[in-house]
Short mmCIF file of C-alpha atoms and ligand atoms in Angstrom, two decimals:
data_model
loop_
_atom_site.label_atom_id
_atom_site.label_comp_id
_atom_site.label_asym_id
_atom_site.label_seq_id
_atom_site.Cartn_x
_atom_site.Cartn_y
_atom_site.Cartn_z
CA UNK W 283 1.24 -19.55 14.42
CA UNK W 284 -0.58 -18.47 17.21
CA UNK W 285 0.02 -15.99 19.83
CA UNK W 286 -1.25 -13.89 22.81
CA UNK W 287 -1.43 -10.79 23.35
CA UNK W 288 -2.02 -9.52 27.11
CA UNK W 289 -4.08 -6.27 27.86
CA UNK W 290 -1.49 -2.79 28.36
CA UNK W 291 -2.59 0.09 28.06
CA UNK W 292 1.14 1.68 28.30
CA UNK W 293 1.67 4.65 27.18
CA UNK W 294 3.30 4.73 23.65
CA UNK W 295 6.13 7.33 24.29
CA UNK W 296 9.59 8.39 21.62
CA UNK W 297 10.96 8.90 18.44
CA UNK W 298 10.09 5.83 15.98
CA UNK W 299 11.18 5.07 12.28
CA UNK W 300 8.14 3.28 10.57
CA UNK W 301 9.83 0.82 7.58
CA UNK W 302 10.36 2.35 4.51
CA UNK W 303 7.22 2.59 2.13
CA UNK W 304 5.75 -0.62 1.03
CA UNK W 305 4.27 2.11 -2.35
CA UNK W 306 7.23 3.41 -2.94
CA UNK W 307 10.13 0.72 -2.72
CA UNK W 308 7.97 -1.97 -5.45
CA UNK W 309 7.70 1.41 -7.34
CA UNK W 310 11.63 2.29 -6.79
CA UNK W 311 12.13 -2.00 -8.09
CA UNK W 312 9.65 -1.46 -11.04
CA UNK W 313 10.51 0.85 -12.98
CA UNK W 314 14.25 -0.21 -12.18
CA UNK W 315 13.97 -2.41 -15.22
CA UNK W 316 12.86 0.55 -17.67
CA UNK W 317 16.68 2.11 -17.65
CA UNK W 318 19.52 0.67 -19.56
CA UNK W 319 21.64 1.60 -17.17
CA UNK W 320 21.69 2.34 -13.03
CA UNK W 321 18.55 2.54 -11.20
CA UNK W 322 20.04 2.83 -7.28
CA UNK W 323 17.10 3.04 -3.88
CA UNK W 324 18.09 3.96 -0.68
CA UNK W 325 16.68 2.25 2.48
CA UNK W 326 14.21 0.21 0.43
CA UNK W 327 11.03 -1.27 2.56
CA UNK W 328 13.02 -5.17 2.53
CA UNK W 329 9.52 -7.44 3.52
CA UNK W 330 7.53 -10.20 1.53
CA UNK W 331 6.72 -8.16 -0.22
CA UNK W 332 9.43 -6.23 -1.92
CA UNK W 333 10.29 -9.21 -2.60
CA UNK W 334 8.55 -10.46 -5.22
CA UNK W 335 8.56 -7.74 -7.40
CA UNK W 336 12.62 -7.92 -7.01
CA UNK W 337 12.25 -11.46 -8.29
CA UNK W 338 9.82 -10.04 -11.22
CA UNK W 339 12.62 -7.95 -12.48
CA UNK W 340 15.19 -10.17 -11.67
CA UNK W 341 13.80 -13.02 -14.13
CA UNK W 342 13.60 -10.03 -16.43
CA UNK W 343 17.79 -9.67 -16.48
CA UNK W 344 17.85 -6.62 -13.60
CA UNK W 345 20.81 -7.53 -11.19
CA UNK W 346 20.44 -6.68 -7.99
CA UNK W 347 23.36 -5.78 -5.07
CA UNK W 348 22.59 -4.97 -1.86
CA UNK W 349 24.86 -2.11 0.63
CA UNK W 350 23.54 -2.50 3.96
CA UNK W 351 20.35 0.39 2.87
CA UNK W 352 20.55 0.68 -0.90
CA UNK W 353 19.39 -0.85 -3.76
CA UNK W 354 21.87 -0.36 -7.11
CA UNK W 355 19.55 -2.51 -9.41
CA UNK W 356 20.98 -2.87 -13.39
CA UNK W 357 19.17 -3.11 -16.18
CA UNK W 358 19.60 -4.56 -19.42
CA UNK W 359 16.53 -2.64 -20.72
CA UNK W 360 13.34 -3.46 -21.82
CA UNK W 361 13.95 -4.28 -25.17
CA UNK W 362 16.34 -7.30 -23.66
CA UNK W 363 14.18 -8.65 -20.84
CA UNK W 364 15.17 -12.02 -21.17
CA UNK W 365 12.66 -14.15 -22.64
CA UNK W 366 13.32 -17.40 -20.59
CA UNK W 367 10.96 -16.73 -17.84
CA UNK W 368 7.62 -17.61 -19.27
CA UNK W 369 5.52 -17.62 -15.69
CA UNK W 370 6.25 -15.21 -11.87
CA UNK W 371 4.86 -15.30 -9.07
CA UNK W 372 4.00 -12.63 -7.52
CA UNK W 373 2.94 -14.30 -4.45
CA UNK W 374 1.06 -12.00 -1.74
CA UNK W 375 1.91 -8.87 -3.84
CA UNK W 376 -1.40 -7.11 -6.17
CA UNK W 377 0.86 -4.09 -7.21
CA UNK W 378 3.46 -6.28 -7.78
CA UNK W 379 1.33 -7.91 -10.65
CA UNK W 380 -1.08 -4.79 -10.93
CA UNK W 381 1.61 -2.73 -12.02
CA UNK W 382 3.60 -5.67 -13.87
CA UNK W 383 0.47 -6.05 -15.80
CA UNK W 384 1.78 -3.30 -17.26
CA UNK W 385 4.77 -3.45 -17.46
CA UNK W 386 4.93 -5.91 -19.43
CA UNK W 387 3.15 -4.85 -22.11
CA UNK W 388 5.86 -3.74 -22.93
CA UNK W 389 7.61 -6.60 -24.17
CA UNK W 390 6.68 -8.72 -27.07
CA UNK W 391 7.35 -12.39 -25.45
CA UNK W 392 4.49 -12.55 -23.43
CA UNK W 393 4.30 -14.05 -19.29
CA UNK W 394 1.42 -15.63 -17.05
CA UNK W 395 1.89 -13.42 -13.36
CA UNK W 396 0.54 -16.27 -10.83
CA UNK W 397 0.20 -15.33 -7.03
CA UNK W 398 -0.52 -16.83 -3.55
CA UNK W 399 -4.44 -18.28 -2.59
CA UNK W 400 -5.13 -14.67 -1.84
CA UNK W 401 -3.82 -12.73 -4.62
CA UNK W 402 -5.57 -16.00 -6.56
CA UNK W 403 -8.92 -14.29 -5.89
CA UNK W 404 -8.81 -10.69 -6.32
CA UNK W 405 -9.98 -9.06 -9.52
CA UNK W 406 -8.02 -8.95 -12.35
CA UNK W 407 -10.45 -7.30 -14.85
CA UNK W 408 -10.26 -3.94 -13.58
CA UNK W 409 -6.33 -3.65 -15.02
CA UNK W 410 -7.04 -5.90 -18.83
CA UNK W 411 -9.43 -3.78 -19.74
CA UNK W 412 -8.28 -1.21 -19.89
CA UNK W 413 -4.70 -2.27 -21.73
CA UNK W 414 -7.12 -4.70 -23.84
CA UNK W 415 -8.45 -1.16 -25.57
CA UNK W 416 -5.02 0.32 -25.63
CA UNK W 417 -4.44 -3.63 -28.40
CA UNK W 418 -1.99 -5.17 -25.64
CA UNK W 419 -3.34 -9.59 -25.59
CA UNK W 420 -4.10 -9.94 -21.93
CA UNK W 421 -5.96 -12.62 -20.63
CA UNK W 422 -7.20 -13.31 -16.98
CA UNK W 423 -8.44 -16.60 -15.61
CA UNK W 424 -12.10 -15.51 -14.99
CA UNK W 425 -11.20 -12.05 -14.39
CA UNK W 426 -8.65 -14.23 -11.28
CA UNK W 427 -4.98 -14.05 -11.97
CA UNK W 428 -3.40 -16.76 -13.30
CA UNK W 429 -3.38 -13.27 -16.07
CA UNK W 430 -0.75 -13.54 -19.32
CA UNK W 431 0.21 -10.53 -21.00
CA UNK W 432 1.89 -9.46 -24.34
CA UNK W 433 2.38 -6.21 -26.48
CA UNK W 434 -0.44 -6.87 -29.56
CA UNK W 435 0.98 -5.27 -32.70
CA UNK W 436 0.71 -1.74 -30.88
CA UNK W 437 -1.20 0.47 -28.51
CA UNK W 438 -2.57 3.18 -28.96
CA UNK W 439 -3.23 6.12 -26.80
CA UNK W 440 -6.85 6.01 -25.76
CA UNK W 441 -9.02 7.77 -22.45
CA UNK W 442 -9.65 5.61 -20.15
CA UNK W 443 -12.78 7.07 -17.06
CA UNK W 444 -11.61 4.40 -14.28
CA UNK W 445 -15.43 2.83 -12.45
CA UNK W 446 -12.99 2.45 -9.53
CA UNK W 447 -10.65 4.90 -7.44
CA UNK W 448 -7.90 3.04 -7.74
CA UNK W 449 -3.66 3.51 -8.01
CA UNK W 450 -2.16 -0.03 -9.20
CA UNK W 451 -4.89 0.54 -12.26
CA UNK W 452 -4.01 4.13 -12.84
CA UNK W 453 -0.78 2.99 -11.96
CA UNK W 454 -0.68 0.59 -14.11
CA UNK W 455 -2.41 2.11 -18.20
CA UNK W 456 0.35 4.81 -17.09
CA UNK W 457 2.98 2.22 -17.80
CA UNK W 458 1.58 0.35 -20.42
CA UNK W 459 0.23 4.62 -22.93
CA UNK W 460 4.89 4.64 -22.55
CA UNK W 461 4.58 2.35 -25.36
CA UNK W 462 1.04 4.25 -26.62
CA UNK W 463 0.94 5.25 -30.17
CA UNK W 464 -0.22 8.74 -29.45
CA UNK W 465 -0.43 9.74 -25.77
CA UNK W 466 -3.22 7.87 -22.96
CA UNK W 467 -5.42 10.40 -21.08
CA UNK W 468 -7.04 9.01 -17.53
CA UNK W 469 -9.91 10.31 -14.99
CA UNK W 470 -10.30 9.01 -11.60
CA UNK W 471 -12.81 8.75 -9.52
CA UNK W 472 -11.62 10.13 -6.60
CA UNK W 473 -7.59 10.88 -7.01
CA UNK W 474 -5.94 8.43 -5.55
CA UNK W 475 -1.46 8.01 -4.87
CA UNK W 476 0.05 9.70 -7.13
CA UNK W 477 4.19 8.15 -7.02
CA UNK W 478 4.29 6.41 -10.83
CA UNK W 479 3.39 10.05 -11.64
CA UNK W 480 6.17 11.26 -9.76
CA UNK W 481 8.53 8.95 -9.73
CA UNK W 482 7.98 8.15 -13.11
CA UNK W 483 8.93 12.89 -13.84
CA UNK W 484 11.72 12.26 -12.04
CA UNK W 485 13.00 9.90 -14.45
CA UNK W 486 12.43 12.61 -17.45
CA UNK W 487 8.73 11.36 -18.38
CA UNK W 488 6.05 14.27 -19.14
CA UNK W 489 3.62 13.40 -17.39
CA UNK W 490 1.47 15.63 -16.47
CA UNK W 491 -2.02 15.71 -13.87
CA UNK W 492 -4.45 17.75 -13.18
CA UNK W 493 -6.76 16.84 -10.41
CA UNK W 494 -8.37 13.63 -11.01
CA UNK W 495 -7.21 13.27 -15.24
CA UNK W 496 -4.02 12.43 -15.29
CA UNK W 497 -2.34 12.42 -19.51
CA UNK W 498 0.67 10.02 -20.13
CA UNK W 499 3.69 11.35 -23.05
CA UNK W 500 4.99 7.82 -25.42
CA UNK W 501 8.72 7.27 -24.48
CA UNK W 502 10.59 7.47 -27.70
CA UNK W 503 13.89 5.81 -26.71
CA UNK W 504 14.23 4.06 -23.56
CA UNK W 505 17.89 5.84 -23.53
CA UNK W 506 16.87 8.45 -22.50
CA UNK W 507 15.24 8.32 -19.55
CA UNK W 508 17.20 9.16 -16.75
CA UNK W 509 19.56 6.72 -14.21
CA UNK W 510 17.61 8.22 -10.91
CA UNK W 511 18.54 7.59 -7.02
CA UNK W 512 15.01 7.09 -5.54
CA UNK W 513 15.02 7.99 -1.64
CA UNK W 514 12.83 6.06 -0.09
CA UNK W 515 10.79 7.90 3.68
CA UNK W 516 8.72 6.00 5.97
CA UNK W 517 5.45 3.71 4.86
CA UNK W 518 2.28 6.10 5.98
CA UNK W 519 0.39 3.02 6.95
CA UNK W 520 2.46 0.95 8.85
CA UNK W 521 3.65 4.26 10.77
CA UNK W 522 -0.67 4.33 11.33
CA UNK W 523 -0.76 1.36 13.89
CA UNK W 524 1.57 3.31 16.02
CA UNK W 525 -0.10 5.85 15.13
CA UNK W 526 -3.33 4.38 16.50
CA UNK W 527 -2.18 3.06 19.19
CA UNK W 528 -1.08 6.15 20.73
CA UNK W 529 -3.79 8.03 20.09
CA UNK W 530 -6.31 4.93 22.32
CA UNK W 531 -3.72 5.11 25.27
CA UNK W 532 -3.76 8.19 27.28
CA UNK W 533 -0.35 9.41 28.05
CA UNK W 534 0.70 8.73 25.30
CA UNK W 535 3.11 11.11 22.91
CA UNK W 536 5.32 9.53 19.87
CA UNK W 537 6.69 10.87 16.26
CA UNK W 538 6.74 9.25 13.80
CA UNK W 539 9.80 9.93 11.53
CA UNK W 540 10.89 9.94 8.41
CA UNK W 541 7.38 8.52 6.93
CA UNK W 542 5.62 9.76 2.97
CA UNK W 543 3.53 12.69 4.44
CA UNK W 544 2.17 12.74 0.61
CA UNK W 545 -1.56 14.61 0.29
CA UNK W 546 -3.15 10.89 -0.93
CA UNK W 547 -1.89 8.87 1.84
CA UNK W 548 -2.33 10.97 4.77
CA UNK W 549 -6.24 10.89 5.05
CA UNK W 550 -6.10 8.21 8.24
CA UNK W 551 -3.80 11.12 10.28
CA UNK W 552 -6.33 13.34 9.03
CA UNK W 553 -8.85 12.12 10.24
CA UNK W 554 -7.52 11.20 13.39
CA UNK W 555 -6.93 14.91 13.94
CA UNK W 556 -10.68 15.46 13.13
CA UNK W 557 -11.59 12.87 15.67
CA UNK W 558 -10.07 15.22 19.04
CA UNK W 559 -6.68 13.50 18.38
CA UNK W 560 -3.87 15.77 18.61
CA UNK W 561 -1.95 15.41 15.54
CA UNK W 562 1.34 17.75 14.18
CA UNK W 563 2.06 16.75 10.55
CA UNK W 564 5.81 18.58 10.47
CA UNK W 565 7.05 18.62 6.46
CA UNK W 566 10.63 19.13 5.46
CA UNK W 567 12.23 21.86 4.47
CA UNK W 568 13.59 21.09 1.15
CA UNK W 569 10.22 18.03 0.63
CA UNK W 570 7.31 18.54 1.00
CA UNK W 571 6.05 14.71 0.43
CA UNK W 572 9.01 13.82 4.55
CA UNK W 573 7.89 14.54 7.07
CA UNK W 574 7.31 14.17 10.82
CA UNK W 575 4.20 13.16 12.43
CA UNK W 576 4.05 13.65 16.50
CA UNK W 577 0.24 11.68 17.92
CA UNK W 578 -0.90 12.50 20.78
CA UNK W 579 -3.82 11.10 23.34
CA UNK W 580 -6.98 13.08 23.66
CA UNK W 581 -10.42 11.59 23.54
CA UNK W 582 -11.78 10.52 21.00
CA UNK W 583 -15.06 10.93 19.00
CA UNK W 584 -16.95 9.73 16.10
CA UNK W 585 -17.39 11.18 12.58
CA UNK W 586 -17.71 9.77 9.43
CA UNK W 587 -16.23 8.20 6.38
CA UNK W 588 -17.98 8.66 2.78
CA UNK W 589 -16.47 8.34 -0.24
CA UNK W 590 -14.04 10.94 -1.16
CA UNK W 591 -12.14 9.66 1.82
CA UNK W 592 -11.59 6.09 1.35
CA UNK W 593 -8.97 6.41 -1.44
CA UNK W 594 -6.59 8.33 1.22
CA UNK W 595 -6.77 6.27 3.93
CA UNK W 596 -7.67 3.16 1.83
CA UNK W 597 -5.35 0.38 3.42
CA UNK W 598 -6.38 2.20 6.98
CA UNK W 599 -10.21 2.13 7.62
CA UNK W 600 -10.24 -1.24 9.19
CA UNK W 601 -8.31 1.35 11.80
CA UNK W 602 -10.38 3.32 11.72
CA UNK W 603 -13.49 1.35 12.59
CA UNK W 604 -11.70 0.29 15.59
CA UNK W 605 -10.87 4.26 16.05
CA UNK W 606 -14.87 4.38 15.84
CA UNK W 607 -15.86 1.04 18.26
CA UNK W 608 -13.41 3.92 21.02
CA UNK W 609 -15.24 7.13 20.23
CA UNK W 610 -18.08 9.13 21.47
CA UNK W 611 -21.63 8.61 19.36
CA UNK W 612 -22.15 6.47 15.74
CA UNK W 613 -19.24 6.39 13.25
CA UNK W 614 -20.83 5.64 9.91
CA UNK W 615 -17.88 4.58 6.90
CA UNK W 616 -19.81 4.54 2.99
CA UNK W 617 -18.02 3.59 -0.09
CA UNK W 618 -15.06 1.19 1.01
CA UNK W 619 -16.88 -1.88 -1.24
CA UNK W 620 -12.61 -1.71 -2.41
CA UNK W 621 -11.96 -3.01 0.65
CA UNK W 622 -13.80 -6.60 0.36
CA UNK W 623 -11.46 -6.93 -2.46
CA UNK W 624 -7.72 -6.40 -0.90
CA UNK W 625 -5.62 -9.46 0.93
CA UNK W 626 -9.00 -9.79 2.89
CA UNK W 627 -12.83 -8.58 2.60
CA UNK W 628 -11.54 -6.29 5.24
CA UNK W 629 -15.08 -5.21 5.33
CA UNK W 630 -15.94 -9.04 6.43
CA UNK W 631 -13.42 -9.23 9.06
CA UNK W 632 -13.01 -6.12 11.11
CA UNK W 633 -16.26 -6.73 11.94
CA UNK W 634 -16.22 -10.39 12.11
CA UNK W 635 -13.09 -9.52 15.37
CA UNK W 636 -14.07 -6.82 16.36
CA UNK W 637 -17.58 -7.97 17.50
CA UNK W 638 -15.28 -11.21 18.58
CA UNK W 639 -13.58 -7.97 21.38
CA UNK W 640 -17.77 -6.83 21.97
CA UNK W 641 -17.67 -3.19 19.67
CA UNK W 642 -20.79 -2.58 18.79
CA UNK W 643 -20.44 -2.70 14.65
CA UNK W 644 -22.47 -3.86 11.71
CA UNK W 645 -21.67 -4.27 7.91
CA UNK W 646 -22.93 -2.48 5.13
CA UNK W 647 -22.35 -3.76 1.37
CA UNK W 648 -19.87 -0.91 1.39
CA UNK W 649 -18.87 0.08 4.73
CA UNK W 650 -19.19 0.20 8.79
CA UNK W 651 -21.21 1.10 11.35
CA UNK W 652 -19.92 1.57 14.32
CA UNK W 653 -20.74 2.95 17.73
CA UNK W 654 -19.13 3.86 20.74
CA UNK W 655 -17.96 3.95 23.18
CA UNK W 656 -17.41 0.36 23.96
CA UNK W 657 -14.78 -1.72 26.30
CA UNK W 658 -13.26 -4.09 24.31
CA UNK W 659 -12.42 -7.33 25.65
CA UNK W 660 -10.41 -9.76 25.49
CA UNK W 661 -11.56 -12.82 22.31
CA UNK W 662 -9.49 -15.65 19.62
CA UNK W 663 -9.73 -13.30 16.48
CA UNK W 664 -8.50 -13.68 12.55
CA UNK W 665 -6.07 -12.24 10.99
CA UNK W 666 -6.94 -14.55 7.08
CA UNK W 667 -3.23 -14.26 6.95
CA UNK W 668 -3.45 -9.86 5.61
CA UNK W 669 -0.99 -8.53 7.23
CA UNK W 670 -3.16 -5.34 8.05
CA UNK W 671 -6.10 -7.67 9.81
CA UNK W 672 -2.99 -8.94 12.77
CA UNK W 673 -1.88 -5.38 13.16
CA UNK W 674 -4.77 -4.05 13.40
CA UNK W 675 -5.96 -6.50 16.24
CA UNK W 676 -2.43 -6.43 17.63
CA UNK W 677 -3.97 -2.42 18.41
CA UNK W 678 -7.15 -3.87 19.39
CA UNK W 679 -6.08 -6.37 21.73
CA UNK W 680 -3.95 -3.15 22.87
CA UNK W 681 -7.24 -1.19 24.83
CA UNK W 682 -9.10 -4.66 25.34
CA UNK W 683 -9.56 -5.73 29.26
CA UNK W 684 -8.71 -9.25 28.67
CA UNK W 685 -6.25 -11.47 26.76
CA UNK W 686 -6.52 -11.62 22.89
CA UNK W 687 -5.52 -15.06 20.32
CA UNK W 688 -4.26 -13.89 17.39
CA UNK W 689 -4.84 -16.65 14.53
CA UNK W 690 -1.06 -15.69 13.42
CA UNK W 691 1.34 -13.56 13.32
CA UNK W 692 3.26 -14.67 10.58
CA UNK W 693 1.71 -11.95 7.59
CA UNK W 694 3.28 -9.18 8.85
CA UNK W 695 6.19 -9.86 7.26
CA UNK W 696 4.27 -8.86 4.21
CA UNK W 697 4.99 -5.98 4.53
CA UNK W 698 5.80 -5.16 8.50
CA UNK W 699 8.20 -7.76 9.37
CA UNK W 700 10.07 -5.75 12.96
CA UNK W 701 5.98 -5.61 13.82
CA UNK W 702 5.27 -7.52 16.54
CA UNK W 703 9.51 -6.67 18.29
CA UNK W 704 8.74 -3.59 18.39
CA UNK W 705 5.51 -4.45 19.69
CA UNK W 706 7.32 -6.65 21.88
CA UNK W 707 9.35 -3.60 22.73
CA UNK W 708 6.78 -1.38 23.85
CA UNK W 709 5.04 -4.13 26.00
CA UNK W 710 7.79 -4.18 28.04
CA UNK W 711 7.62 -0.58 28.36
CA UNK W 712 10.34 0.74 26.74
CA UNK W 713 10.13 4.48 25.03
CA UNK W 714 11.05 4.23 21.25
CA UNK W 715 14.58 6.45 20.19
CA UNK W 716 14.96 4.86 16.84
C1 S3P H 144 -1.53 1.21 -3.54
C2 S3P H 144 -2.74 1.07 -3.92
C3 S3P H 144 -3.78 0.88 -3.01
C4 S3P H 144 -3.52 -0.33 -1.80
C5 S3P H 144 -2.63 -1.06 -2.01
C6 S3P H 144 -1.55 -0.72 -2.44
C7 S3P H 144 -0.22 1.20 -4.66
O1 S3P H 144 -4.81 -0.54 -4.35
O2 S3P H 144 -4.56 -0.77 -1.40
O3 S3P H 144 -1.42 -1.24 -0.16
O4 S3P H 144 1.07 0.73 -3.66
O5 S3P H 144 -1.02 1.78 -5.26
P1 S3P H 144 -5.64 -0.42 -4.74
O6 S3P H 144 -5.03 1.36 -5.78
O7 S3P H 144 -6.31 -1.30 -5.59
O8 S3P H 144 -6.97 0.48 -4.27
#
């Protein structure tokens, strides 16, 4: 459905708890299938993407009981996964498909993973290649989904230097490595989010991290894994839209509460701080991975982004481009070629949409150059079915000088189903008290 967004420069105020973290929820659901027994997930993200992961583990025989804010999952364990489901639909979710390629390589039963039109255009050889090196059977369809995967004769431990920085690829290799005949070592070009390592450690698996190197010890007995209670904090990538809005509208002062603020997820907020915004990260005393983020408006100045910074804000780069269009001076974003293979080509989509709204923005093969500040005008923009594009454009609309028409609002169901409800409350001048 199309949606007209009227310009409203209303300050963003109060306290907001963003929806739960998508990356952590996916992992909690998928990893529950490894434990013969119960896994508890407190505050999972209930959205289309994480429901794809839920469907996947249910097809393996995992039962899910929903108890208000808690999910209790009981799995038969990998040696008793159901064999009958041969084709599993991962919907729009790249995280489900890529992590599942590693997970399902544990099983001797071949399974085929399919996805929607967008996921069917996303590259899967980056996962298939290291899995094949490990001796796993893994086929793609000319590099794309459908993919078929199963345990070959045995799984070798390997040393693998990843050509691209991707937490999804790293996680798939880690999962396959759990069944290796020897340890596996992974070298990343730049460190990426480490939820997989931390959560598997919680389950009793031995994984060590040293800067860009990860070493995974195989699991001898699945029965040795510990039943775990995973607490899912708020998602910094969803919080980022409100932080951006607060940073753009004078008079704003917003606290984002109970957010996952691990080093690998806070790149956007630290970058905003360097652009001039008031940003305060307040870590929780008993868990430094979780905390509150307070944002206050201040005039912005442009600040470049390079390849080493990209993984820590990979999903927030379109927002950085928007901020740059409102900041003084030039911003050059490089080393962000990965954006071209997200839910849509996010470099092309960002440049096309922000140009429509009057921004001075140029496309580079691996990034963008933005000159600011430029007042934005209204116009008709395209989400390309991408949830993060829809929300970035809604933030842009708030600062534009005329109505912005989105071609579709439904994609926000992927990661942030209540986004437009909260957006409307903010438009009505509500102070958030969440
Ligand atoms: C994710 C990793 C990132 C990110 C995606 C979620 C994850 O993808 O863009 O939204 O949960 O591991 P890449 O690992 O492919 O960069």
